[in-house]
Amino acid sequence: MWGRLLRPQLIGRPGLFWRSLFTMQLKTSEFQSLFTDGLNGLAELFEKHQYELRIAGGAVRDLLSGKRPEDVDFATTATPEEMKSIFQAAGIRMINNKGEKHGTITARLHNENFEVTTLRVDVQTDGRHAEVEFTTDWQKDAERRDLTINSMFLGLDGMLYDYFKGYEDLQNRKVRFVGSAEQRIQEDYLRILRYFRFYGRVASEPGEHEPDTLEAIRENGRGLAAISGERIWVELKKMVVGSHAAHLLELMYNLGLAQYIGLPPDGDVEAMKRVWRRAKDHSPKPMTILAALLRCPEEVEKMDVRLKVSREEKTLALFLVKHRRELRKSQEDPDSLRPFTDFIIDSRELDSQSKVCELLKYQGEDKLLAELCRWSIPRFPVSGHDLRRLGITSGKEIGTSLQELRDVWKKSRYQMDKEELLSHVKP
């Protein structure tokens, strides 16, 4: 797996970061599988023009964890103009120029897209955005990244470049900011939520946070108020479906963050912890967990105004808040799905079954959840045309008769066919 080449080198600049550069060589099947025709072509192009090209950020973390990354980002010493010149001369198409001002060029080779970003340093930050200038110094680029586990680079020869003990932290399942937690947070307050999200992905146990990190988060939490709801929701929903979600949400309340990120300031944390324990092994949707914090539909509306959640997410939250107490298994027959299937049949909405599945996760009804996942919505066999053929012409009468027949059908556990149901119709 590893061809180990350990090279501790003292590098840095006085007054900034002095770190021992740690290197090792990665030789895994996951890493080798990245080398498609497209990547080989990209690598040859940069080598020909003598610009360095390395894998950056999350993809390095995933590869070191034995996972094949879904997305691979690249960093380079070439400027955007130099990259454009290289690609144009080679007849390579470039797409999506929105990232160019931040140093990112997207090239398409062999039907694959490759995002390549010039090494950067932050010149000025306001807690939301950064003004950057380009550099050829890999350590400077690593310094501006958020967490040590996200600050590593991987050469296309498999050589790891780690300036801030990111590999050691990954091995020890620790989540730390690069350098000063307070400084990293003040550069972009969204990093508070990224810290929690990655803690849920990396840490083996809840509650193993560095006290200085939590204090920096507490002192700077109000900065989240200026972050857009869309950006907050992207991080929050990833955190909620990761490990330790109940612990992390409770911690966010203890640190005074809820009021800045669209959650009710007095959210029902104890209810949320109970729901998380019940649902966590059944892949709940983020809103299934968060709905436990919400006490009424008005709190769903307030959350939506702040976070701009999708229509599907909002309707699920409203559904759970409305039905979590009244739509429950029958006390007379606790093994029966009937209250839930009747509800689905009556609602006639396409997504009602998936909502009820989330409700069963919320309530911790594992057995009923398994049954409902296997259940298919039966088709009601009678239509208005059938009633017209029997001589019923009034639209109001047809509607009333259909509902009466539907009730009879439900009582038969959806077994009665058209002929049997129509026999109940009085001419």
GROMACS .gro file of C-alpha atoms in nm:
model
  427
    1MET     CA    1   0.000   0.000   0.000
    2TRP     CA    2   0.269   0.245   0.095
    3GLY     CA    3   0.618   0.295  -0.037
    4ARG     CA    4   0.728   0.500   0.258
    5LEU     CA    5   0.952   0.797   0.194
    6LEU     CA    6   0.959   1.004   0.508
    7ARG     CA    7   1.117   1.342   0.452
    8PRO     CA    8   1.087   1.579   0.747
    9GLN     CA    9   1.205   1.919   0.624
   10LEU     CA   10   1.190   2.237   0.826
   11ILE     CA   11   1.028   2.501   0.609
   12GLY     CA   12   0.849   2.824   0.674
   13ARG     CA   13   0.885   3.195   0.718
   14PRO     CA   14   0.967   3.376   1.045
   15GLY     CA   15   0.655   3.489   1.232
   16LEU     CA   16   0.420   3.268   1.031
   17PHE     CA   17   0.423   2.889   1.013
   18TRP     CA   18   0.723   2.671   1.084
   19ARG     CA   19   0.633   2.317   0.998
   20SER     CA   20   0.809   1.994   0.917
   21LEU     CA   21   0.705   1.887   0.568
   22PHE     CA   22   0.602   1.523   0.587
   23THR     CA   23   0.606   1.315   0.270
   24MET     CA   24   0.528   0.955   0.185
   25GLN     CA   25   0.440   0.774  -0.133
   26LEU     CA   26   0.092   0.639  -0.193
   27LYS     CA   27   0.054   0.319  -0.397
   28THR     CA   28  -0.307   0.204  -0.364
   29SER     CA   29  -0.558   0.067  -0.613
   30GLU     CA   30  -0.788   0.363  -0.539
   31PHE     CA   31  -0.512   0.606  -0.638
   32GLN     CA   32  -0.416   0.411  -0.949
   33SER     CA   33  -0.780   0.396  -1.061
   34LEU     CA   34  -0.781   0.775  -1.106
   35PHE     CA   35  -0.546   0.752  -1.401
   36THR     CA   36  -0.789   0.757  -1.690
   37ASP     CA   37  -0.697   0.869  -2.041
   38GLY     CA   38  -0.817   1.214  -1.943
   39LEU     CA   39  -0.594   1.248  -1.637
   40ASN     CA   40  -0.295   1.100  -1.816
   41GLY     CA   41  -0.344   1.357  -2.093
   42LEU     CA   42  -0.372   1.640  -1.840
   43ALA     CA   43  -0.058   1.526  -1.656
   44GLU     CA   44   0.145   1.504  -1.978
   45LEU     CA   45   0.038   1.855  -2.078
   46PHE     CA   46   0.145   2.016  -1.749
   47GLU     CA   47   0.472   1.820  -1.741
   48LYS     CA   48   0.551   1.925  -2.098
   49HIS     CA   49   0.515   2.293  -2.002
   50GLN     CA   50   0.699   2.243  -1.669
   51TYR     CA   51   0.415   2.336  -1.435
   52GLU     CA   52   0.353   2.134  -1.121
   53LEU     CA   53   0.015   1.961  -1.089
   54ARG     CA   54  -0.107   1.791  -0.771
   55ILE     CA   55  -0.431   1.653  -0.632
   56ALA     CA   56  -0.561   1.880  -0.356
   57GLY     CA   57  -0.798   1.893  -0.061
   58GLY     CA   58  -1.071   1.640   0.009
   59ALA     CA   59  -0.964   1.393  -0.258
   60VAL     CA   60  -0.629   1.350  -0.080
   61ARG     CA   61  -0.808   1.291   0.249
   62ASP     CA   62  -1.031   1.028   0.089
   63LEU     CA   63  -0.742   0.847  -0.079
   64LEU     CA   64  -0.548   0.835   0.248
   65SER     CA   65  -0.860   0.685   0.410
   66GLY     CA   66  -0.871   0.408   0.149
   67LYS     CA   67  -1.165   0.557  -0.044
   68ARG     CA   68  -1.188   0.644  -0.410
   69PRO     CA   69  -1.293   1.012  -0.416
   70GLU     CA   70  -1.608   1.108  -0.604
   71ASP     CA   71  -1.461   1.447  -0.700
   72VAL     CA   72  -1.096   1.524  -0.757
   73ASP     CA   73  -0.966   1.880  -0.749
   74PHE     CA   74  -0.623   1.977  -0.876
   75ALA     CA   75  -0.384   2.255  -0.783
   76THR     CA   76  -0.107   2.395  -0.996
   77THR     CA   77   0.171   2.653  -1.012
   78ALA     CA   78   0.038   2.772  -1.352
   79THR     CA   79  -0.172   3.089  -1.354
   80PRO     CA   80  -0.518   3.089  -1.515
   81GLU     CA   81  -0.378   3.273  -1.819
   82GLU     CA   82  -0.097   3.020  -1.853
   83MET     CA   83  -0.346   2.732  -1.827
   84LYS     CA   84  -0.572   2.887  -2.091
   85SER     CA   85  -0.275   2.929  -2.321
   86ILE     CA   86  -0.174   2.563  -2.273
   87PHE     CA   87  -0.525   2.430  -2.332
   88GLN     CA   88  -0.592   2.651  -2.634
   89ALA     CA   89  -0.264   2.549  -2.798
   90ALA     CA   90  -0.354   2.181  -2.742
   91GLY     CA   91  -0.707   2.229  -2.878
   92ILE     CA   92  -0.864   2.139  -2.545
   93ARG     CA   93  -1.208   2.279  -2.470
   94MET     CA   94  -1.258   2.484  -2.153
   95ILE     CA   95  -1.598   2.510  -1.988
   96ASN     CA   96  -1.764   2.705  -1.707
   97ASN     CA   97  -1.545   3.015  -1.677
   98LYS     CA   98  -1.720   3.132  -1.356
   99GLY     CA   99  -1.429   3.014  -1.142
  100GLU     CA  100  -1.162   3.191  -1.341
  101LYS     CA  101  -1.142   3.500  -1.119
  102HIS     CA  102  -1.069   3.267  -0.826
  103GLY     CA  103  -0.804   3.085  -1.026
  104THR     CA  104  -1.002   2.781  -1.143
  105ILE     CA  105  -1.002   2.661  -1.503
  106THR     CA  106  -1.214   2.362  -1.605
  107ALA     CA  107  -1.080   2.163  -1.899
  108ARG     CA  108  -1.253   1.875  -2.079
  109LEU     CA  109  -1.035   1.584  -2.191
  110HIS     CA  110  -1.164   1.247  -2.311
  111ASN     CA  111  -1.519   1.330  -2.198
  112GLU     CA  112  -1.405   1.414  -1.844
  113ASN     CA  113  -1.400   1.752  -1.673
  114PHE     CA  114  -1.094   1.854  -1.473
  115GLU     CA  115  -1.100   2.153  -1.236
  116VAL     CA  116  -0.752   2.295  -1.191
  117THR     CA  117  -0.689   2.587  -0.955
  118THR     CA  118  -0.383   2.808  -0.928
  119LEU     CA  119  -0.212   2.814  -0.588
  120ARG     CA  120  -0.346   3.113  -0.395
  121VAL     CA  121  -0.300   3.327  -0.086
  122ASP     CA  122  -0.572   3.534   0.078
  123VAL     CA  123  -0.493   3.904   0.056
  124GLN     CA  124  -0.808   4.023   0.231
  125THR     CA  125  -1.107   3.845   0.386
  126ASP     CA  126  -1.437   3.969   0.530
  127GLY     CA  127  -1.564   3.649   0.689
  128ARG     CA  128  -1.756   3.548   0.375
  129HIS     CA  129  -1.535   3.608   0.072
  130ALA     CA  130  -1.163   3.643   0.011
  131GLU     CA  131  -0.957   3.848  -0.229
  132VAL     CA  132  -0.677   3.626  -0.352
  133GLU     CA  133  -0.351   3.656  -0.534
  134PHE     CA  134  -0.172   3.374  -0.710
  135THR     CA  135   0.149   3.211  -0.589
  136THR     CA  136   0.380   2.923  -0.672
  137ASP     CA  137   0.437   2.842  -0.303
  138TRP     CA  138   0.258   2.521  -0.203
  139GLN     CA  139   0.292   2.589   0.168
  140LYS     CA  140   0.125   2.929   0.135
  141ASP     CA  141  -0.173   2.767  -0.032
  142ALA     CA  142  -0.187   2.502   0.241
  143GLU     CA  143  -0.185   2.775   0.508
  144ARG     CA  144  -0.507   2.931   0.377
  145ARG     CA  145  -0.706   2.606   0.396
  146ASP     CA  146  -0.944   2.533   0.682
  147LEU     CA  147  -0.853   2.202   0.845
  148THR     CA  148  -0.526   2.010   0.858
  149ILE     CA  149  -0.690   1.704   0.700
  150ASN     CA  150  -0.791   1.920   0.402
  151SER     CA  151  -0.456   2.094   0.358
  152MET     CA  152  -0.254   1.812   0.199
  153PHE     CA  153  -0.146   1.766  -0.163
  154LEU     CA  154  -0.075   1.448  -0.355
  155GLY     CA  155   0.162   1.443  -0.651
  156LEU     CA  156   0.067   1.237  -0.953
  157ASP     CA  157   0.362   1.013  -0.869
  158GLY     CA  158   0.188   0.927  -0.538
  159MET     CA  159   0.403   1.159  -0.324
  160LEU     CA  160   0.215   1.311  -0.031
  161TYR     CA  161   0.297   1.669   0.075
  162ASP     CA  162   0.173   1.740   0.425
  163TYR     CA  163   0.270   2.068   0.595
  164PHE     CA  164   0.047   2.065   0.906
  165LYS     CA  165   0.034   1.705   1.031
  166GLY     CA  166  -0.287   1.637   0.840
  167TYR     CA  167  -0.197   1.272   0.784
  168GLU     CA  168  -0.121   1.226   1.154
  169ASP     CA  169  -0.455   1.388   1.246
  170LEU     CA  170  -0.637   1.166   0.997
  171GLN     CA  171  -0.472   0.856   1.144
  172ASN     CA  172  -0.568   0.971   1.496
  173ARG     CA  173  -0.914   1.078   1.376
  174LYS     CA  174  -0.865   1.434   1.498
  175VAL     CA  175  -1.017   1.746   1.343
  176ARG     CA  176  -0.807   2.060   1.385
  177PHE     CA  177  -0.786   2.396   1.214
  178VAL     CA  178  -0.469   2.490   1.030
  179GLY     CA  179  -0.282   2.723   1.266
  180SER     CA  180  -0.507   2.952   1.471
  181ALA     CA  181  -0.870   2.838   1.490
  182GLU     CA  182  -0.984   3.195   1.551
  183GLN     CA  183  -0.799   3.328   1.246
  184ARG     CA  184  -0.927   3.051   1.017
  185ILE     CA  185  -1.284   3.109   1.137
  186GLN     CA  186  -1.267   3.486   1.094
  187GLU     CA  187  -1.152   3.437   0.734
  188ASP     CA  188  -1.477   3.252   0.661
  189TYR     CA  189  -1.733   3.195   0.936
  190LEU     CA  190  -1.883   2.901   0.748
  191ARG     CA  191  -1.575   2.709   0.861
  192ILE     CA  192  -1.750   2.668   1.197
  193LEU     CA  193  -2.006   2.439   1.033
  194ARG     CA  194  -1.740   2.270   0.820
  195TYR     CA  195  -1.557   2.186   1.143
  196PHE     CA  196  -1.868   2.014   1.280
  197ARG     CA  197  -1.938   1.835   0.951
  198PHE     CA  198  -1.587   1.692   0.928
  199TYR     CA  199  -1.587   1.603   1.297
  200GLY     CA  200  -1.887   1.383   1.220
  201ARG     CA  201  -1.702   1.222   0.930
  202VAL     CA  202  -1.363   1.171   1.091
  203ALA     CA  203  -1.380   1.154   1.471
  204SER     CA  204  -1.438   0.812   1.625
  205GLU     CA  205  -1.595   0.944   1.946
  206PRO     CA  206  -1.813   1.242   2.033
  207GLY     CA  207  -1.683   1.505   2.271
  208GLU     CA  208  -1.311   1.490   2.185
  209HIS     CA  209  -1.285   1.854   2.081
  210GLU     CA  210  -0.993   2.077   2.166
  211PRO     CA  211  -1.111   2.336   2.424
  212ASP     CA  212  -0.942   2.621   2.234
  213THR     CA  213  -1.132   2.529   1.920
  214LEU     CA  214  -1.470   2.534   2.097
  215GLU     CA  215  -1.386   2.866   2.258
  216ALA     CA  216  -1.295   3.018   1.921
  217ILE     CA  217  -1.627   2.894   1.783
  218ARG     CA  218  -1.821   3.036   2.079
  219GLU     CA  219  -1.652   3.375   2.046
  220ASN     CA  220  -1.709   3.399   1.669
  221GLY     CA  221  -2.044   3.228   1.627
  222ARG     CA  222  -2.230   3.552   1.555
  223GLY     CA  223  -2.034   3.577   1.231
  224LEU     CA  224  -2.260   3.305   1.090
  225ALA     CA  225  -2.544   3.558   1.079
  226ALA     CA  226  -2.386   3.715   0.770
  227ILE     CA  227  -2.348   3.383   0.584
  228SER     CA  228  -2.615   3.304   0.325
  229GLY     CA  229  -2.878   3.049   0.422
  230GLU     CA  230  -2.802   2.837   0.117
  231ARG     CA  231  -2.438   2.791   0.221
  232ILE     CA  232  -2.537   2.714   0.579
  233TRP     CA  233  -2.793   2.455   0.470
  234VAL     CA  234  -2.540   2.272   0.250
  235GLU     CA  235  -2.313   2.219   0.552
  236LEU     CA  236  -2.587   2.162   0.810
  237LYS     CA  237  -2.768   1.885   0.627
  238LYS     CA  238  -2.441   1.700   0.562
  239MET     CA  239  -2.358   1.722   0.931
  240VAL     CA  240  -2.701   1.595   1.039
  241VAL     CA  241  -2.666   1.268   0.846
  242GLY     CA  242  -2.308   1.206   0.962
  243SER     CA  243  -2.184   1.040   1.279
  244HIS     CA  244  -2.236   1.209   1.618
  245ALA     CA  245  -2.515   1.431   1.477
  246ALA     CA  246  -2.710   1.452   1.805
  247HIS     CA  247  -2.396   1.539   2.000
  248LEU     CA  248  -2.294   1.803   1.745
  249LEU     CA  249  -2.638   1.965   1.730
  250GLU     CA  250  -2.654   1.980   2.110
  251LEU     CA  251  -2.303   2.127   2.116
  252MET     CA  252  -2.406   2.392   1.863
  253TYR     CA  253  -2.690   2.490   2.097
  254ASN     CA  254  -2.453   2.500   2.395
  255LEU     CA  255  -2.220   2.728   2.198
  256GLY     CA  256  -2.505   2.967   2.113
  257LEU     CA  257  -2.505   2.907   1.737
  258ALA     CA  258  -2.868   2.807   1.676
  259GLN     CA  259  -3.005   3.161   1.650
  260TYR     CA  260  -2.761   3.243   1.369
  261ILE     CA  261  -2.827   2.939   1.148
  262GLY     CA  262  -3.204   2.920   1.125
  263LEU     CA  263  -3.272   2.677   1.409
  264PRO     CA  264  -3.515   2.778   1.687
  265PRO     CA  265  -3.319   2.931   1.980
  266ASP     CA  266  -3.514   2.712   2.225
  267GLY     CA  267  -3.528   2.401   2.009
  268ASP     CA  268  -3.630   2.075   2.174
  269VAL     CA  269  -3.281   1.926   2.200
  270GLU     CA  270  -3.386   1.631   2.416
  271ALA     CA  271  -3.652   1.528   2.162
  272MET     CA  272  -3.395   1.558   1.883
  273LYS     CA  273  -3.155   1.328   2.069
  274ARG     CA  274  -3.428   1.066   2.115
  275VAL     CA  275  -3.527   1.082   1.747
  276TRP     CA  276  -3.165   1.055   1.635
  277ARG     CA  277  -3.110   0.744   1.848
  278ARG     CA  278  -3.420   0.582   1.696
  279ALA     CA  279  -3.356   0.681   1.336
  280LYS     CA  280  -2.978   0.687   1.290
  281ASP     CA  281  -2.949   0.330   1.159
  282HIS     CA  282  -3.216   0.383   0.891
  283SER     CA  283  -3.058   0.662   0.681
  284PRO     CA  284  -3.299   0.936   0.789
  285LYS     CA  285  -3.328   1.249   0.580
  286PRO     CA  286  -3.173   1.558   0.742
  287MET     CA  287  -3.514   1.715   0.801
  288THR     CA  288  -3.634   1.405   0.988
  289ILE     CA  289  -3.378   1.476   1.260
  290LEU     CA  290  -3.413   1.855   1.256
  291ALA     CA  291  -3.794   1.841   1.274
  292ALA     CA  292  -3.761   1.714   1.631
  293LEU     CA  293  -3.618   2.056   1.728
  294LEU     CA  294  -3.924   2.233   1.585
  295ARG     CA  295  -4.232   2.270   1.802
  296CYS     CA  296  -4.484   2.418   1.556
  297PRO     CA  297  -4.537   2.498   1.186
  298GLU     CA  298  -4.436   2.861   1.245
  299GLU     CA  299  -4.085   2.745   1.337
  300VAL     CA  300  -4.068   2.549   1.010
  301GLU     CA  301  -4.158   2.870   0.823
  302LYS     CA  302  -3.890   3.069   1.007
  303MET     CA  303  -3.629   2.805   0.933
  304ASP     CA  304  -3.724   2.806   0.565
  305VAL     CA  305  -3.693   3.187   0.544
  306ARG     CA  306  -3.337   3.166   0.680
  307LEU     CA  307  -3.210   2.849   0.509
  308LYS     CA  308  -3.406   2.848   0.181
  309VAL     CA  309  -3.463   2.473   0.200
  310SER     CA  310  -3.620   2.292  -0.094
  311ARG     CA  311  -3.997   2.257  -0.126
  312GLU     CA  312  -3.966   1.883  -0.062
  313GLU     CA  313  -3.764   1.943   0.257
  314LYS     CA  314  -4.007   2.204   0.386
  315THR     CA  315  -4.317   1.990   0.323
  316LEU     CA  316  -4.150   1.696   0.500
  317ALA     CA  317  -4.080   1.914   0.806
  318LEU     CA  318  -4.440   2.042   0.809
  319PHE     CA  319  -4.570   1.684   0.770
  320LEU     CA  320  -4.361   1.552   1.061
  321VAL     CA  321  -4.449   1.841   1.293
  322LYS     CA  322  -4.819   1.796   1.214
  323HIS     CA  323  -4.850   1.416   1.224
  324ARG     CA  324  -4.578   1.292   1.463
  325ARG     CA  325  -4.825   1.259   1.753
  326GLU     CA  326  -5.160   1.185   1.587
  327LEU     CA  327  -5.053   0.939   1.316
  328ARG     CA  328  -4.933   0.644   1.519
  329LYS     CA  329  -4.970   0.266   1.530
  330SER     CA  330  -5.302   0.134   1.655
  331GLN     CA  331  -5.318   0.047   2.024
  332GLU     CA  332  -5.569  -0.230   1.942
  333ASP     CA  333  -5.341  -0.386   1.682
  334PRO     CA  334  -4.986  -0.249   1.729
  335ASP     CA  335  -4.847  -0.479   1.459
  336SER     CA  336  -5.077  -0.336   1.193
  337LEU     CA  337  -4.971  -0.088   0.927
  338ARG     CA  338  -5.332   0.007   0.873
  339PRO     CA  339  -5.330   0.364   1.014
  340PHE     CA  340  -5.034   0.445   0.791
  341THR     CA  341  -5.155   0.273   0.475
  342ASP     CA  342  -5.500   0.429   0.516
  343PHE     CA  343  -5.336   0.769   0.543
  344ILE     CA  344  -5.133   0.707   0.226
  345ILE     CA  345  -5.440   0.591   0.035
  346ASP     CA  346  -5.643   0.894   0.149
  347SER     CA  347  -5.371   1.149   0.078
  348ARG     CA  348  -5.332   1.044  -0.288
  349GLU     CA  349  -5.000   1.234  -0.302
  350LEU     CA  350  -4.714   1.073  -0.492
  351ASP     CA  351  -4.461   1.117  -0.211
  352SER     CA  352  -4.691   1.034   0.083
  353GLN     CA  353  -4.538   0.688   0.129
  354SER     CA  354  -4.183   0.826   0.156
  355LYS     CA  355  -4.304   1.085   0.410
  356VAL     CA  356  -4.471   0.817   0.620
  357CYS     CA  357  -4.149   0.612   0.604
  358GLU     CA  358  -3.963   0.912   0.752
  359LEU     CA  359  -4.234   0.940   1.020
  360LEU     CA  360  -4.180   0.575   1.116
  361LYS     CA  361  -3.805   0.640   1.142
  362TYR     CA  362  -3.885   0.944   1.359
  363GLN     CA  363  -4.108   0.730   1.586
  364GLY     CA  364  -3.863   0.440   1.600
  365GLU     CA  365  -4.107   0.189   1.451
  366ASP     CA  366  -3.847  -0.036   1.289
  367LYS     CA  367  -4.076  -0.334   1.220
  368LEU     CA  368  -4.352  -0.124   1.064
  369LEU     CA  369  -4.093   0.069   0.863
  370ALA     CA  370  -3.961  -0.256   0.710
  371GLU     CA  371  -4.316  -0.363   0.624
  372LEU     CA  372  -4.407  -0.028   0.468
  373CYS     CA  373  -4.092  -0.032   0.254
  374ARG     CA  374  -4.213  -0.363   0.106
  375TRP     CA  375  -4.573  -0.243   0.063
  376SER     CA  376  -4.700  -0.116  -0.272
  377ILE     CA  377  -4.989   0.128  -0.296
  378PRO     CA  378  -5.287  -0.068  -0.434
  379ARG     CA  379  -5.496   0.084  -0.709
  380PHE     CA  380  -5.854   0.175  -0.618
  381PRO     CA  381  -6.054  -0.023  -0.876
  382VAL     CA  382  -6.359   0.204  -0.920
  383SER     CA  383  -6.376   0.526  -1.122
  384GLY     CA  384  -6.637   0.793  -1.190
  385HIS     CA  385  -6.700   0.632  -1.529
  386ASP     CA  386  -6.811   0.312  -1.355
  387LEU     CA  387  -7.068   0.507  -1.153
  388ARG     CA  388  -7.197   0.692  -1.458
  389ARG     CA  389  -7.260   0.359  -1.626
  390LEU     CA  390  -7.484   0.275  -1.328
  391GLY     CA  391  -7.687   0.589  -1.391
  392ILE     CA  392  -7.530   0.830  -1.137
  393THR     CA  393  -7.479   1.159  -1.323
  394SER     CA  394  -7.446   1.427  -1.054
  395GLY     CA  395  -7.084   1.521  -0.992
  396LYS     CA  396  -7.155   1.569  -0.623
  397GLU     CA  397  -7.319   1.226  -0.596
  398ILE     CA  398  -7.029   1.063  -0.781
  399GLY     CA  399  -6.782   1.220  -0.540
  400THR     CA  400  -6.981   1.107  -0.235
  401SER     CA  401  -7.025   0.755  -0.369
  402LEU     CA  402  -6.655   0.720  -0.454
  403GLN     CA  403  -6.558   0.820  -0.101
  404GLU     CA  404  -6.808   0.575   0.050
  405LEU     CA  405  -6.672   0.296  -0.172
  406ARG     CA  406  -6.318   0.390  -0.083
  407ASP     CA  407  -6.404   0.350   0.288
  408VAL     CA  408  -6.556   0.006   0.218
  409TRP     CA  409  -6.242  -0.089   0.020
  410LYS     CA  410  -6.014   0.022   0.303
  411LYS     CA  411  -6.208  -0.187   0.555
  412SER     CA  412  -6.156  -0.489   0.329
  413ARG     CA  413  -5.779  -0.420   0.351
  414TYR     CA  414  -5.790  -0.318  -0.016
  415GLN     CA  415  -5.900  -0.670  -0.121
  416MET     CA  416  -6.245  -0.605  -0.276
  417ASP     CA  417  -6.250  -0.585  -0.655
  418LYS     CA  418  -6.457  -0.358  -0.879
  419GLU     CA  419  -6.756  -0.593  -0.904
  420GLU     CA  420  -6.779  -0.640  -0.528
  421LEU     CA  421  -6.753  -0.268  -0.462
  422LEU     CA  422  -7.011  -0.171  -0.723
  423SER     CA  423  -7.255  -0.414  -0.563
  424HIS     CA  424  -7.266  -0.170  -0.269
  425VAL     CA  425  -7.388   0.114  -0.489
  426LYS     CA  426  -7.757   0.189  -0.449
  427PRO     CA  427  -7.919   0.281  -0.785
   0.00000   0.00000   0.00000
